[in-house]
Amino acid sequence: MKLVHKSLERDGAGSIVLVPEETEDMWHAFNLIQEGDAVRASTIRKVTTESNTGSRTSDRVRTILTVQVETIDFDTQACMLRLKGRNIEENQYVKMGAYH
């Protein structure tokens, strides 16, 4: 795992920017992230748009979300980290307060 930026205060508050390089790095991220932390990551969302004629189309869009972590789950088989929480920064595709 590559440490890109680190800014920590004496009381433990601050921010860290990490870039995982191997699947095992997700296990280390799982052990670092706590409930209540704000996590910014790239994700894919299904976006549905409606045209003037009423027809609907759905596309998969890559976007960056910032989530206030409520639950953390690690899948050992796939080495995949799953975070659940509310979006705390509104963007073009996801409204503020929406769950991810």
mmCIF file of N, CA and C in Angstrom:
data_model
loop_
_atom_site.group_PDB
_atom_site.id
_atom_site.type_symbol
_atom_site.label_atom_id
_atom_site.label_comp_id
_atom_site.label_asym_id
_atom_site.label_seq_id
_atom_site.Cartn_x
_atom_site.Cartn_y
_atom_site.Cartn_z
ATOM 1 N N MET A 1 0.850 -1.167 0.000
ATOM 2 C CA MET A 1 0.000 0.000 0.000
ATOM 3 C C MET A 1 0.894 1.227 0.000
ATOM 4 N N LYS A 2 0.496 2.199 -0.817
ATOM 5 C CA LYS A 2 1.285 3.416 -0.926
ATOM 6 C C LYS A 2 0.626 4.522 -0.101
ATOM 7 N N LEU A 3 1.408 5.158 0.756
ATOM 8 C CA LEU A 3 0.957 6.304 1.545
ATOM 9 C C LEU A 3 1.227 7.561 0.729
ATOM 10 N N VAL A 4 0.160 8.234 0.282
ATOM 11 C CA VAL A 4 0.287 9.417 -0.560
ATOM 12 C C VAL A 4 0.369 10.683 0.281
ATOM 13 N N HIS A 5 -0.469 10.772 1.318
ATOM 14 C CA HIS A 5 -0.521 11.984 2.151
ATOM 15 C C HIS A 5 -0.926 11.595 3.562
ATOM 16 N N LYS A 6 -0.347 12.274 4.537
ATOM 17 C CA LYS A 6 -0.678 12.015 5.938
ATOM 18 C C LYS A 6 -0.683 13.330 6.693
ATOM 19 N N SER A 7 -1.802 13.608 7.372
ATOM 20 C CA SER A 7 -1.929 14.818 8.175
ATOM 21 C C SER A 7 -2.699 14.453 9.433
ATOM 22 N N LEU A 8 -1.980 14.180 10.515
ATOM 23 C CA LEU A 8 -2.605 13.739 11.762
ATOM 24 C C LEU A 8 -2.313 14.719 12.883
ATOM 25 N N GLU A 9 -3.303 14.914 13.734
ATOM 26 C CA GLU A 9 -3.164 15.759 14.918
ATOM 27 C C GLU A 9 -2.819 14.873 16.119
ATOM 28 N N ARG A 10 -2.440 15.489 17.222
ATOM 29 C CA ARG A 10 -2.093 14.727 18.425
ATOM 30 C C ARG A 10 -3.285 13.986 19.016
ATOM 31 N N ASP A 11 -4.495 14.517 18.805
ATOM 32 C CA ASP A 11 -5.689 13.862 19.352
ATOM 33 C C ASP A 11 -6.195 12.722 18.470
ATOM 34 N N GLY A 12 -5.514 12.432 17.352
ATOM 35 C CA GLY A 12 -5.902 11.337 16.472
ATOM 36 C C GLY A 12 -6.723 11.773 15.276
ATOM 37 N N ALA A 13 -7.181 13.020 15.260
ATOM 38 C CA ALA A 13 -7.948 13.522 14.119
ATOM 39 C C ALA A 13 -6.999 13.804 12.959
ATOM 40 N N GLY A 14 -7.535 13.817 11.742
ATOM 41 C CA GLY A 14 -6.722 14.129 10.582
ATOM 42 C C GLY A 14 -7.160 13.337 9.376
ATOM 43 N N SER A 15 -6.268 13.276 8.395
ATOM 44 C CA SER A 15 -6.596 12.540 7.176
ATOM 45 C C SER A 15 -5.377 11.792 6.660
ATOM 46 N N ILE A 16 -5.667 10.698 5.963
ATOM 47 C CA ILE A 16 -4.635 9.869 5.349
ATOM 48 C C ILE A 16 -5.118 9.506 3.950
ATOM 49 N N VAL A 17 -4.240 9.585 2.962
ATOM 50 C CA VAL A 17 -4.561 9.161 1.600
ATOM 51 C C VAL A 17 -3.714 7.935 1.296
ATOM 52 N N LEU A 18 -4.398 6.809 1.036
ATOM 53 C CA LEU A 18 -3.734 5.549 0.744
ATOM 54 C C LEU A 18 -4.142 5.051 -0.631
ATOM 55 N N VAL A 19 -3.211 4.392 -1.330
ATOM 56 C CA VAL A 19 -3.516 3.758 -2.607
ATOM 57 C C VAL A 19 -3.154 2.285 -2.478
ATOM 58 N N PRO A 20 -4.167 1.385 -2.528
ATOM 59 C CA PRO A 20 -3.870 -0.051 -2.433
ATOM 60 C C PRO A 20 -3.179 -0.534 -3.705
ATOM 61 N N GLU A 21 -2.157 -1.365 -3.530
ATOM 62 C CA GLU A 21 -1.412 -1.885 -4.676
ATOM 63 C C GLU A 21 -1.610 -3.384 -4.843
ATOM 64 N N GLU A 22 -2.003 -4.072 -3.787
ATOM 65 C CA GLU A 22 -2.244 -5.511 -3.825
ATOM 66 C C GLU A 22 -3.581 -5.798 -3.154
ATOM 67 N N THR A 23 -4.152 -6.974 -3.403
ATOM 68 C CA THR A 23 -5.443 -7.316 -2.802
ATOM 69 C C THR A 23 -5.342 -7.389 -1.279
ATOM 70 N N GLU A 24 -4.193 -7.788 -0.752
ATOM 71 C CA GLU A 24 -4.001 -7.873 0.696
ATOM 72 C C GLU A 24 -4.090 -6.511 1.373
ATOM 73 N N ASP A 25 -3.856 -5.442 0.621
ATOM 74 C CA ASP A 25 -3.927 -4.095 1.179
ATOM 75 C C ASP A 25 -5.323 -3.757 1.671
ATOM 76 N N MET A 26 -6.351 -4.391 1.109
ATOM 77 C CA MET A 26 -7.726 -4.146 1.571
ATOM 78 C C MET A 26 -7.914 -4.645 3.008
ATOM 79 N N TRP A 27 -7.226 -5.708 3.378
ATOM 80 C CA TRP A 27 -7.285 -6.200 4.754
ATOM 81 C C TRP A 27 -6.713 -5.158 5.708
ATOM 82 N N HIS A 28 -5.618 -4.540 5.314
ATOM 83 C CA HIS A 28 -5.014 -3.502 6.153
ATOM 84 C C HIS A 28 -5.932 -2.283 6.247
ATOM 85 N N ALA A 29 -6.579 -1.913 5.144
ATOM 86 C CA ALA A 29 -7.531 -0.796 5.167
ATOM 87 C C ALA A 29 -8.709 -1.123 6.078
ATOM 88 N N PHE A 30 -9.177 -2.375 6.059
ATOM 89 C CA PHE A 30 -10.262 -2.825 6.928
ATOM 90 C C PHE A 30 -9.902 -2.610 8.391
ATOM 91 N N ASN A 31 -8.652 -2.858 8.749
ATOM 92 C CA ASN A 31 -8.200 -2.699 10.132
ATOM 93 C C ASN A 31 -7.947 -1.237 10.504
ATOM 94 N N LEU A 32 -7.795 -0.358 9.528
ATOM 95 C CA LEU A 32 -7.556 1.063 9.806
ATOM 96 C C LEU A 32 -8.851 1.873 9.900
ATOM 97 N N ILE A 33 -9.855 1.528 9.094
ATOM 98 C CA ILE A 33 -11.089 2.302 9.024
ATOM 99 C C ILE A 33 -12.001 1.934 10.188
ATOM 100 N N GLN A 34 -12.589 2.955 10.815
ATOM 101 C CA GLN A 34 -13.510 2.757 11.928
ATOM 102 C C GLN A 34 -14.859 3.369 11.590
ATOM 103 N N GLU A 35 -15.897 2.929 12.298
ATOM 104 C CA GLU A 35 -17.215 3.528 12.127
ATOM 105 C C GLU A 35 -17.125 4.999 12.493
ATOM 106 N N GLY A 36 -17.758 5.846 11.698
ATOM 107 C CA GLY A 36 -17.712 7.283 11.923
ATOM 108 C C GLY A 36 -16.683 7.989 11.065
ATOM 109 N N ASP A 37 -15.740 7.241 10.479
ATOM 110 C CA ASP A 37 -14.741 7.838 9.595
ATOM 111 C C ASP A 37 -15.385 8.280 8.292
ATOM 112 N N ALA A 38 -14.822 9.288 7.668
ATOM 113 C CA ALA A 38 -15.246 9.714 6.335
ATOM 114 C C ALA A 38 -14.276 9.104 5.335
ATOM 115 N N VAL A 39 -14.808 8.357 4.358
ATOM 116 C CA VAL A 39 -13.980 7.676 3.365
ATOM 117 C C VAL A 39 -14.375 8.155 1.974
ATOM 118 N N ARG A 40 -13.389 8.577 1.187
ATOM 119 C CA ARG A 40 -13.625 8.994 -0.198
ATOM 120 C C ARG A 40 -13.018 7.930 -1.104
ATOM 121 N N ALA A 41 -13.849 7.440 -2.045
ATOM 122 C CA ALA A 41 -13.388 6.392 -2.948
ATOM 123 C C ALA A 41 -14.150 6.446 -4.262
ATOM 124 N N SER A 42 -13.561 5.848 -5.273
ATOM 125 C CA SER A 42 -14.200 5.731 -6.576
ATOM 126 C C SER A 42 -15.142 4.539 -6.548
ATOM 127 N N THR A 43 -16.327 4.698 -7.160
ATOM 128 C CA THR A 43 -17.311 3.635 -7.181
ATOM 129 C C THR A 43 -18.113 3.706 -8.478
ATOM 130 N N ILE A 44 -18.853 2.663 -8.766
ATOM 131 C CA ILE A 44 -19.710 2.642 -9.943
ATOM 132 C C ILE A 44 -21.155 2.643 -9.480
ATOM 133 N N ARG A 45 -21.950 3.567 -10.033
ATOM 134 C CA ARG A 45 -23.366 3.687 -9.687
ATOM 135 C C ARG A 45 -24.209 3.505 -10.940
ATOM 136 N N LYS A 46 -25.400 2.937 -10.751
ATOM 137 C CA LYS A 46 -26.350 2.811 -11.845
ATOM 138 C C LYS A 46 -27.225 4.063 -11.839
ATOM 139 N N VAL A 47 -27.195 4.818 -12.941
ATOM 140 C CA VAL A 47 -27.920 6.074 -13.043
ATOM 141 C C VAL A 47 -29.029 5.911 -14.080
ATOM 142 N N THR A 48 -30.266 6.221 -13.693
ATOM 143 C CA THR A 48 -31.408 6.141 -14.594
ATOM 144 C C THR A 48 -31.812 7.548 -15.011
ATOM 145 N N THR A 49 -31.945 7.766 -16.324
ATOM 146 C CA THR A 49 -32.375 9.057 -16.841
ATOM 147 C C THR A 49 -33.668 8.875 -17.622
ATOM 148 N N GLU A 50 -34.513 9.885 -17.568
ATOM 149 C CA GLU A 50 -35.788 9.835 -18.273
ATOM 150 C C GLU A 50 -35.804 10.922 -19.341
ATOM 151 N N SER A 51 -36.166 10.553 -20.569
ATOM 152 C CA SER A 51 -36.194 11.518 -21.671
ATOM 153 C C SER A 51 -37.526 12.258 -21.681
ATOM 154 N N ASN A 52 -37.652 13.212 -22.585
ATOM 155 C CA ASN A 52 -38.887 13.994 -22.710
ATOM 156 C C ASN A 52 -40.074 13.123 -23.110
ATOM 157 N N THR A 53 -39.821 12.039 -23.827
ATOM 158 C CA THR A 53 -40.901 11.152 -24.277
ATOM 159 C C THR A 53 -41.326 10.173 -23.186
ATOM 160 N N GLY A 54 -40.604 10.132 -22.104
ATOM 161 C CA GLY A 54 -40.957 9.252 -20.990
ATOM 162 C C GLY A 54 -40.175 7.951 -20.962
ATOM 163 N N SER A 55 -39.346 7.712 -21.967
ATOM 164 C CA SER A 55 -38.547 6.482 -21.956
ATOM 165 C C SER A 55 -37.384 6.635 -20.976
ATOM 166 N N ARG A 56 -37.039 5.532 -20.364
ATOM 167 C CA ARG A 56 -35.958 5.541 -19.371
ATOM 168 C C ARG A 56 -34.772 4.739 -19.872
ATOM 169 N N THR A 57 -33.593 5.265 -19.599
ATOM 170 C CA THR A 57 -32.356 4.537 -19.902
ATOM 171 C C THR A 57 -31.510 4.521 -18.644
ATOM 172 N N SER A 58 -30.759 3.448 -18.475
ATOM 173 C CA SER A 58 -29.877 3.371 -17.310
ATOM 174 C C SER A 58 -28.451 3.109 -17.776
ATOM 175 N N ASP A 59 -27.538 3.802 -17.158
ATOM 176 C CA ASP A 59 -26.116 3.684 -17.467
ATOM 177 C C ASP A 59 -25.350 3.468 -16.179
ATOM 178 N N ARG A 60 -24.219 2.807 -16.310
ATOM 179 C CA ARG A 60 -23.312 2.649 -15.179
ATOM 180 C C ARG A 60 -22.269 3.749 -15.276
ATOM 181 N N VAL A 61 -22.124 4.519 -14.188
ATOM 182 C CA VAL A 61 -21.260 5.690 -14.183
ATOM 183 C C VAL A 61 -20.258 5.573 -13.043
ATOM 184 N N ARG A 62 -18.993 5.837 -13.345
ATOM 185 C CA ARG A 62 -17.966 5.869 -12.299
ATOM 186 C C ARG A 62 -17.965 7.258 -11.676
ATOM 187 N N THR A 63 -18.034 7.295 -10.359
ATOM 188 C CA THR A 63 -18.057 8.557 -9.637
ATOM 189 C C THR A 63 -17.270 8.424 -8.338
ATOM 190 N N ILE A 64 -16.974 9.537 -7.717
ATOM 191 C CA ILE A 64 -16.251 9.531 -6.444
ATOM 192 C C ILE A 64 -17.229 9.956 -5.352
ATOM 193 N N LEU A 65 -17.344 9.126 -4.314
ATOM 194 C CA LEU A 65 -18.237 9.397 -3.193
ATOM 195 C C LEU A 65 -17.440 9.578 -1.914
ATOM 196 N N THR A 66 -17.972 10.412 -1.027
ATOM 197 C CA THR A 66 -17.432 10.529 0.322
ATOM 198 C C THR A 66 -18.528 10.055 1.261
ATOM 199 N N VAL A 67 -18.243 8.985 2.003
ATOM 200 C CA VAL A 67 -19.244 8.304 2.824
ATOM 201 C C VAL A 67 -18.841 8.364 4.290
ATOM 202 N N GLN A 68 -19.805 8.656 5.160
ATOM 203 C CA GLN A 68 -19.613 8.556 6.609
ATOM 204 C C GLN A 68 -19.876 7.093 6.969
ATOM 205 N N VAL A 69 -18.851 6.357 7.356
ATOM 206 C CA VAL A 69 -18.925 4.904 7.532
ATOM 207 C C VAL A 69 -19.827 4.534 8.711
ATOM 208 N N GLU A 70 -20.789 3.641 8.441
ATOM 209 C CA GLU A 70 -21.663 3.101 9.485
ATOM 210 C C GLU A 70 -21.349 1.632 9.756
ATOM 211 N N THR A 71 -21.090 0.853 8.708
ATOM 212 C CA THR A 71 -20.696 -0.545 8.888
ATOM 213 C C THR A 71 -19.552 -0.873 7.939
ATOM 214 N N ILE A 72 -18.696 -1.785 8.383
ATOM 215 C CA ILE A 72 -17.531 -2.201 7.618
ATOM 216 C C ILE A 72 -17.575 -3.716 7.485
ATOM 217 N N ASP A 73 -17.341 -4.221 6.267
ATOM 218 C CA ASP A 73 -17.354 -5.659 6.026
ATOM 219 C C ASP A 73 -16.179 -5.997 5.118
ATOM 220 N N PHE A 74 -15.509 -7.111 5.411
ATOM 221 C CA PHE A 74 -14.404 -7.566 4.576
ATOM 222 C C PHE A 74 -14.690 -8.971 4.100
ATOM 223 N N ASP A 75 -14.692 -9.175 2.790
ATOM 224 C CA ASP A 75 -14.896 -10.490 2.187
ATOM 225 C C ASP A 75 -13.533 -11.134 1.975
ATOM 226 N N THR A 76 -13.224 -12.164 2.766
ATOM 227 C CA THR A 76 -11.902 -12.794 2.697
ATOM 228 C C THR A 76 -11.699 -13.572 1.403
ATOM 229 N N GLN A 77 -12.766 -14.097 0.822
ATOM 230 C CA GLN A 77 -12.634 -14.866 -0.418
ATOM 231 C C GLN A 77 -12.234 -13.971 -1.593
ATOM 232 N N ALA A 78 -12.868 -12.805 -1.699
ATOM 233 C CA ALA A 78 -12.611 -11.901 -2.826
ATOM 234 C C ALA A 78 -11.622 -10.798 -2.463
ATOM 235 N N CYS A 79 -11.189 -10.738 -1.197
ATOM 236 C CA CYS A 79 -10.335 -9.642 -0.703
ATOM 237 C C CYS A 79 -10.961 -8.294 -1.057
ATOM 238 N N MET A 80 -12.255 -8.165 -0.739
ATOM 239 C CA MET A 80 -13.010 -6.967 -1.073
ATOM 240 C C MET A 80 -13.518 -6.299 0.200
ATOM 241 N N LEU A 81 -13.373 -5.001 0.251
ATOM 242 C CA LEU A 81 -13.820 -4.206 1.385
ATOM 243 C C LEU A 81 -15.142 -3.540 1.028
ATOM 244 N N ARG A 82 -16.148 -3.680 1.901
ATOM 245 C CA ARG A 82 -17.450 -3.052 1.687
ATOM 246 C C ARG A 82 -17.738 -2.100 2.835
ATOM 247 N N LEU A 83 -18.052 -0.870 2.485
ATOM 248 C CA LEU A 83 -18.380 0.148 3.470
ATOM 249 C C LEU A 83 -19.813 0.593 3.229
ATOM 250 N N LYS A 84 -20.594 0.735 4.303
ATOM 251 C CA LYS A 84 -21.960 1.216 4.181
ATOM 252 C C LYS A 84 -22.080 2.488 4.990
ATOM 253 N N GLY A 85 -22.750 3.481 4.397
ATOM 254 C CA GLY A 85 -22.954 4.728 5.096
ATOM 255 C C GLY A 85 -23.635 5.752 4.224
ATOM 256 N N ARG A 86 -23.815 6.936 4.785
ATOM 257 C CA ARG A 86 -24.481 8.022 4.069
ATOM 258 C C ARG A 86 -23.455 8.892 3.344
ATOM 259 N N ASN A 87 -23.845 9.345 2.156
ATOM 260 C CA ASN A 87 -23.021 10.243 1.379
ATOM 261 C C ASN A 87 -22.992 11.611 2.071
ATOM 262 N N ILE A 88 -21.800 12.167 2.313
ATOM 263 C CA ILE A 88 -21.696 13.448 3.013
ATOM 264 C C ILE A 88 -21.258 14.586 2.103
ATOM 265 N N GLU A 89 -21.013 14.287 0.815
ATOM 266 C CA GLU A 89 -20.697 15.327 -0.170
ATOM 267 C C GLU A 89 -21.544 15.074 -1.408
ATOM 268 N N GLU A 90 -22.402 16.030 -1.737
ATOM 269 C CA GLU A 90 -23.281 15.862 -2.898
ATOM 270 C C GLU A 90 -22.473 15.962 -4.186
ATOM 271 N N ASN A 91 -22.834 15.125 -5.170
ATOM 272 C CA ASN A 91 -22.234 15.248 -6.493
ATOM 273 C C ASN A 91 -23.328 15.127 -7.547
ATOM 274 N N GLN A 92 -22.951 15.066 -8.793
ATOM 275 C CA GLN A 92 -23.886 15.078 -9.909
ATOM 276 C C GLN A 92 -24.848 13.891 -9.893
ATOM 277 N N TYR A 93 -24.416 12.749 -9.386
ATOM 278 C CA TYR A 93 -25.201 11.520 -9.473
ATOM 279 C C TYR A 93 -25.830 11.085 -8.148
ATOM 280 N N VAL A 94 -25.266 11.509 -7.031
ATOM 281 C CA VAL A 94 -25.735 11.046 -5.726
ATOM 282 C C VAL A 94 -26.017 12.247 -4.825
ATOM 283 N N LYS A 95 -27.207 12.288 -4.257
ATOM 284 C CA LYS A 95 -27.588 13.398 -3.387
ATOM 285 C C LYS A 95 -26.987 13.221 -1.998
ATOM 286 N N MET A 96 -26.871 14.325 -1.291
ATOM 287 C CA MET A 96 -26.353 14.320 0.070
ATOM 288 C C MET A 96 -27.300 13.516 0.958
ATOM 289 N N GLY A 97 -26.756 12.637 1.784
ATOM 290 C CA GLY A 97 -27.550 11.844 2.710
ATOM 291 C C GLY A 97 -28.010 10.515 2.145
ATOM 292 N N ALA A 98 -27.792 10.264 0.850
ATOM 293 C CA ALA A 98 -28.189 8.991 0.248
ATOM 294 C C ALA A 98 -27.255 7.888 0.725
ATOM 295 N N TYR A 99 -27.808 6.700 0.918
ATOM 296 C CA TYR A 99 -26.990 5.564 1.347
ATOM 297 C C TYR A 99 -26.219 4.973 0.175
ATOM 298 N N HIS A 100 -25.056 4.434 0.510
ATOM 299 C CA HIS A 100 -24.286 3.672 -0.469
ATOM 300 C C HIS A 100 -23.872 2.374 0.192
#
